[in-house]
Short mmCIF file of C-alpha atoms in Angstrom, two decimals:
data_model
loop_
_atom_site.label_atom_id
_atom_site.label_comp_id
_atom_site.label_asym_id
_atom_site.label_seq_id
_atom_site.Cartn_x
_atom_site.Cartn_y
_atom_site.Cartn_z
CA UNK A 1435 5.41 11.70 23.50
CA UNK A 1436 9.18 10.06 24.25
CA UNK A 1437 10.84 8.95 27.48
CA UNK A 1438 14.12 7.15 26.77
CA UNK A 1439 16.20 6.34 29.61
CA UNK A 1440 19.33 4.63 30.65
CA UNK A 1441 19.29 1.47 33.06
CA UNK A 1442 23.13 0.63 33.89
CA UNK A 1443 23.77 -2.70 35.97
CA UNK A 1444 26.23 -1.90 39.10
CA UNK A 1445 27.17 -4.29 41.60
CA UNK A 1446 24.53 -2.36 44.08
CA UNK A 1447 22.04 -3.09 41.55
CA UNK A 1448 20.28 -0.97 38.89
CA UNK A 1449 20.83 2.72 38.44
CA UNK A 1450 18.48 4.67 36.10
CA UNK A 1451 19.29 8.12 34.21
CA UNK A 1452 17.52 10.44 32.06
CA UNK A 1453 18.75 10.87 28.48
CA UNK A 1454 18.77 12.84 26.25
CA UNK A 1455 18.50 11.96 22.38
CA UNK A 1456 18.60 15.08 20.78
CA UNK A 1457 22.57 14.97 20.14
CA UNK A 1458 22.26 11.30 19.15
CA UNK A 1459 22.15 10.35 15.24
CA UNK A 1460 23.47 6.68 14.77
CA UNK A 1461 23.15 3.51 16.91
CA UNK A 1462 27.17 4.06 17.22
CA UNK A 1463 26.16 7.30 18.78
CA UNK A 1464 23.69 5.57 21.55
CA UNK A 1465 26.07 2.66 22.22
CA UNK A 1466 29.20 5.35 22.91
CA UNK A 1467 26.19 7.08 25.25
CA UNK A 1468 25.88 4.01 27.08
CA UNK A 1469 28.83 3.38 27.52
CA UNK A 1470 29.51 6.44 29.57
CA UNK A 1471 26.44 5.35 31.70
CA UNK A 1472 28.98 2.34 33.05
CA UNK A 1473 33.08 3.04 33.40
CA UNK A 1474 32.71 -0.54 34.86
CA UNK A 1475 31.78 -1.92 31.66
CA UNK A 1476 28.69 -3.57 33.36
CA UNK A 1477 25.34 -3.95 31.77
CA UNK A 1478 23.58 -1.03 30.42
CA UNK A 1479 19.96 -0.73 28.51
CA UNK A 1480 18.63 2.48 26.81
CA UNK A 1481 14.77 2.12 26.77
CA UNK A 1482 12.89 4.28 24.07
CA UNK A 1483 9.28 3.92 23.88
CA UNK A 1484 6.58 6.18 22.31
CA UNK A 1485 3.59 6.52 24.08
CA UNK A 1486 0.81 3.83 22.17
CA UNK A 1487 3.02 3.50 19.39
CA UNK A 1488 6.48 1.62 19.86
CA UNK A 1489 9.65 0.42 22.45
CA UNK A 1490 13.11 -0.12 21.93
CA UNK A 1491 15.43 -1.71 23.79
CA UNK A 1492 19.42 -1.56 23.32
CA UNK A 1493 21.36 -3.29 24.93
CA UNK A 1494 25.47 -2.47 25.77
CA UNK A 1495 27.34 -4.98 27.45
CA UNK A 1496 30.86 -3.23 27.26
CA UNK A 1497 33.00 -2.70 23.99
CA UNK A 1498 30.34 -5.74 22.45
CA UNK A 1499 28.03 -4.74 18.96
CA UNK A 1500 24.61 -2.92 20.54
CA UNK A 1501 21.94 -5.89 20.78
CA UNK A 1502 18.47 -3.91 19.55
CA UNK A 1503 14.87 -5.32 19.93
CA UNK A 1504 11.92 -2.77 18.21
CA UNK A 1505 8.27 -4.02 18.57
CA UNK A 1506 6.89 -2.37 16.15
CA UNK A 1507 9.62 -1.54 12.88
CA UNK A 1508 7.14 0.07 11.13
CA UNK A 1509 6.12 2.24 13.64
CA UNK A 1510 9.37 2.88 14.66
CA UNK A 1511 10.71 4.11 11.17
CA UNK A 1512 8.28 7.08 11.04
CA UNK A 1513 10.22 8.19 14.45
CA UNK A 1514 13.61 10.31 14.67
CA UNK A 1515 14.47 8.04 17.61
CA UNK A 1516 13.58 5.09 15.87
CA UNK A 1517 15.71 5.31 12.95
CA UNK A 1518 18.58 5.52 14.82
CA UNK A 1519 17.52 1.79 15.91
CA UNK A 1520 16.61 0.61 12.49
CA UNK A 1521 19.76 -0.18 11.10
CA UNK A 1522 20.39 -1.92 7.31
CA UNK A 1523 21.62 -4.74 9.70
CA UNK A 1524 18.75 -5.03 11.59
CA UNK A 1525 16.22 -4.71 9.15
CA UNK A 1526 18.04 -7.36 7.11
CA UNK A 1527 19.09 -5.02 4.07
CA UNK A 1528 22.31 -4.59 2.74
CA UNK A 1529 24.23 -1.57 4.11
CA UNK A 1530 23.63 1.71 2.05
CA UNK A 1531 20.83 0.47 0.22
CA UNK A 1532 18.86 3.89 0.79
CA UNK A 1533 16.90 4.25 -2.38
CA UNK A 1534 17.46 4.33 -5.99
CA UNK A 1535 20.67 4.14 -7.32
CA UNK A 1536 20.95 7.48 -9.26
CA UNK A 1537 23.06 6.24 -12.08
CA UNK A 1538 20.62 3.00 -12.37
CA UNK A 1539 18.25 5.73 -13.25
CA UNK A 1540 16.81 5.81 -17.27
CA UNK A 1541 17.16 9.64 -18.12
CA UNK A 1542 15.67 9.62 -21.48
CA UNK A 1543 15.73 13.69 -21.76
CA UNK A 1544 12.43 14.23 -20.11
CA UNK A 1545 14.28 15.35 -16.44
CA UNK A 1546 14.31 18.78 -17.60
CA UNK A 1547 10.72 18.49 -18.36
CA UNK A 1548 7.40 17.17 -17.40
CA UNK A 1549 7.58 13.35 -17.64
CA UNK A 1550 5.13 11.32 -19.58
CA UNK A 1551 2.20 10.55 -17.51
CA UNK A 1552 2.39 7.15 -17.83
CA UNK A 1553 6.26 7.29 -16.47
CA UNK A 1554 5.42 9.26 -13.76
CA UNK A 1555 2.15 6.71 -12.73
CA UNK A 1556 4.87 4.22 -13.02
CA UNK A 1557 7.57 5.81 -11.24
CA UNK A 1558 5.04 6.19 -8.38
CA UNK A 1559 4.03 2.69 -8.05
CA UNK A 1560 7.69 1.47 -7.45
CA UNK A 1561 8.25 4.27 -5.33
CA UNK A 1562 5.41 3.09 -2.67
CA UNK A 1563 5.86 -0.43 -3.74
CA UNK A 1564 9.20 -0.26 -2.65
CA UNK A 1565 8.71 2.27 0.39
CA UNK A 1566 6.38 -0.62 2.23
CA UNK A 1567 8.42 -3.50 1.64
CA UNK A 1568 11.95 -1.69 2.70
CA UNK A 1569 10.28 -1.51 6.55
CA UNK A 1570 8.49 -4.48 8.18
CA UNK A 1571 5.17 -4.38 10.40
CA UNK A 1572 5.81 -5.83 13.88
CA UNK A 1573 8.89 -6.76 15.77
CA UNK A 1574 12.42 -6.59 14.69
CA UNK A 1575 15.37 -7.55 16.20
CA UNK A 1576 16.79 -9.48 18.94
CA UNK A 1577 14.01 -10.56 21.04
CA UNK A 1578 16.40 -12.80 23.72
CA UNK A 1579 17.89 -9.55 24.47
CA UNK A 1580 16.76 -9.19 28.07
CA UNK A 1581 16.04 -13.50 28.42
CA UNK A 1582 19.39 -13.96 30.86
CA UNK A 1583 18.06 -10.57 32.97
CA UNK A 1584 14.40 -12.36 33.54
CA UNK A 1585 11.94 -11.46 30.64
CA UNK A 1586 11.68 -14.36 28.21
CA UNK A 1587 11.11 -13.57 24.35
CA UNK A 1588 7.51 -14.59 24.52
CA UNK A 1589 7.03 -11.37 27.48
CA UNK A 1590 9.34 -9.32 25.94
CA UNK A 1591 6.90 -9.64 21.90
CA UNK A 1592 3.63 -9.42 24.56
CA UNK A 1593 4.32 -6.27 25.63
CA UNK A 1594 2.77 -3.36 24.73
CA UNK A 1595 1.87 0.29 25.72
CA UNK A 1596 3.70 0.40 29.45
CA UNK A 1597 6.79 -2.02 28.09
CA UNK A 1598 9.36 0.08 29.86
CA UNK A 1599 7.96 -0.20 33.00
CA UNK A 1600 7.26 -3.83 33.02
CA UNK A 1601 10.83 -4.26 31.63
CA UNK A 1602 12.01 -2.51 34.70
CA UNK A 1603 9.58 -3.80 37.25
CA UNK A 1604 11.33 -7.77 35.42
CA UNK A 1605 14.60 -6.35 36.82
CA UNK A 1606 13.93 -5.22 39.75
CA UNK A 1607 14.54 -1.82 38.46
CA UNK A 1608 10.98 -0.05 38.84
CA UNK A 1609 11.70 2.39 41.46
CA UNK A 1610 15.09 3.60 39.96
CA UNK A 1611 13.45 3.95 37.06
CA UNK A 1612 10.56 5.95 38.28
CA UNK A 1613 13.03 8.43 39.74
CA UNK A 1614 13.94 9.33 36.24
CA UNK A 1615 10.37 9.47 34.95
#
C-alpha cells in the first residue's frame, strides 16, 4: 500500500495535502505538482513511502532542481512511484542509458530463428548481470535533504517503516499531516 502526500512550508507553518500520483510520470511532473502546492514559492516536500518496503522524499524549494532522497533504490525501482524518483541522475548513470543499444546488437541471422543455446545462456547472463548492477540496494540520493528543517542524515538513513510520520512529527508537521492520512 502507498500514501504520498504534500507538506508545503507557509509562514503559519506546515500545511499537508493529499496527492495523487496517478497522472504523474517524471520527477519534472512531481516537481511542477509541488509547485502548485506553494504560489509563495516556499518550501514544499512530497513524501512517498510503501508500507515495509521504501520512502521518498522530494524536496521543491521554488523554480530550484527537485532534491530526492530514496532509502531503499532497489526497492524503490520495482515501484511505479518509485521510478519516477530514480532518475539516470540520481542513480549515477548517464542519461538514456536504458538497456542495450539495438544497433550495438550482433545479428548474425539467427533473429528470425531460434538462437543457439549457448547464445541465448549467454545473452541471459548479461541480461541479469546487468539488470542488478543498473539499481543499487539501500539508500540513494540526497540524504541532507531535510538537515536545515531538523532531521540530520544519520535520522533521516535510520528510518524505517513509519519514516513519514517521524519526518513530520521532526517538523512539527504531525497533526497536519495526519489530517491527510
Amino acid at each position: 500500500m502507498y500514501f504520498a502526500a504534500l507538506l508545503a512550508r507557509t509562514e503559519d507553518g506546515w500545511e499537508a495535502s493529499d496527492t495523487e500520483l496517478d497522472d504523474v510520470e517524471t520527477l519534472s511532473d512531481l516537481a511542477d505538482l509541488a509547485r502548485e502546492a506553494s504560489p509563495d514559492e516556499d518550501t514544499v516536500l512530497v513524501l512517498i513511502e510503501q508500507e515495509d518496503g521504501w520512502f521518498g522524499v522530494v524536496r521543491v524549494d521554488g523554480e530550484e532542481d527537485p532534491r530526492v532522497y530514496v532509502s531503499d533504490a532497489a526497492a524503490a525501482a520495482r515501484s511505479s512511484y518509485g521510478e519516477i524518483l530514480l532518475t539516470d541522475e540520481l542513480l549515477g548513470r548517464e542519461p538514456g542509458n536504458d538497456g542495450p543499444d539495438l544497433d550495438a546488437l550482433d545479428l548474425d541471422g539467427t533473429e528470425d530463428g531460434e538462437p543457439d543455446d549457448e547464445d541465448a545462456d549467454a545473452d541471459a547472463g548479461a541480461v541479469s548481470a546487468g539488470s542488478t548492477d543498473a539499481v543499487p540496494h539501500g539508500p540513494v540520493g540526497d540524504a541532507q535533504v531535510l538537515e536545515d528543517l531538523g532531521v540530520s542524515e544519520k535520522e533521516l538513513r535510520s528510518m524505517t517503516e513509519d519514516a513519514v510520520n517521524e519526518i513530520a512529527e521532526a517538523l512539527g508537521a504531525s497533526e497536519v499531516l495526519e489530517t491527510v492520512r
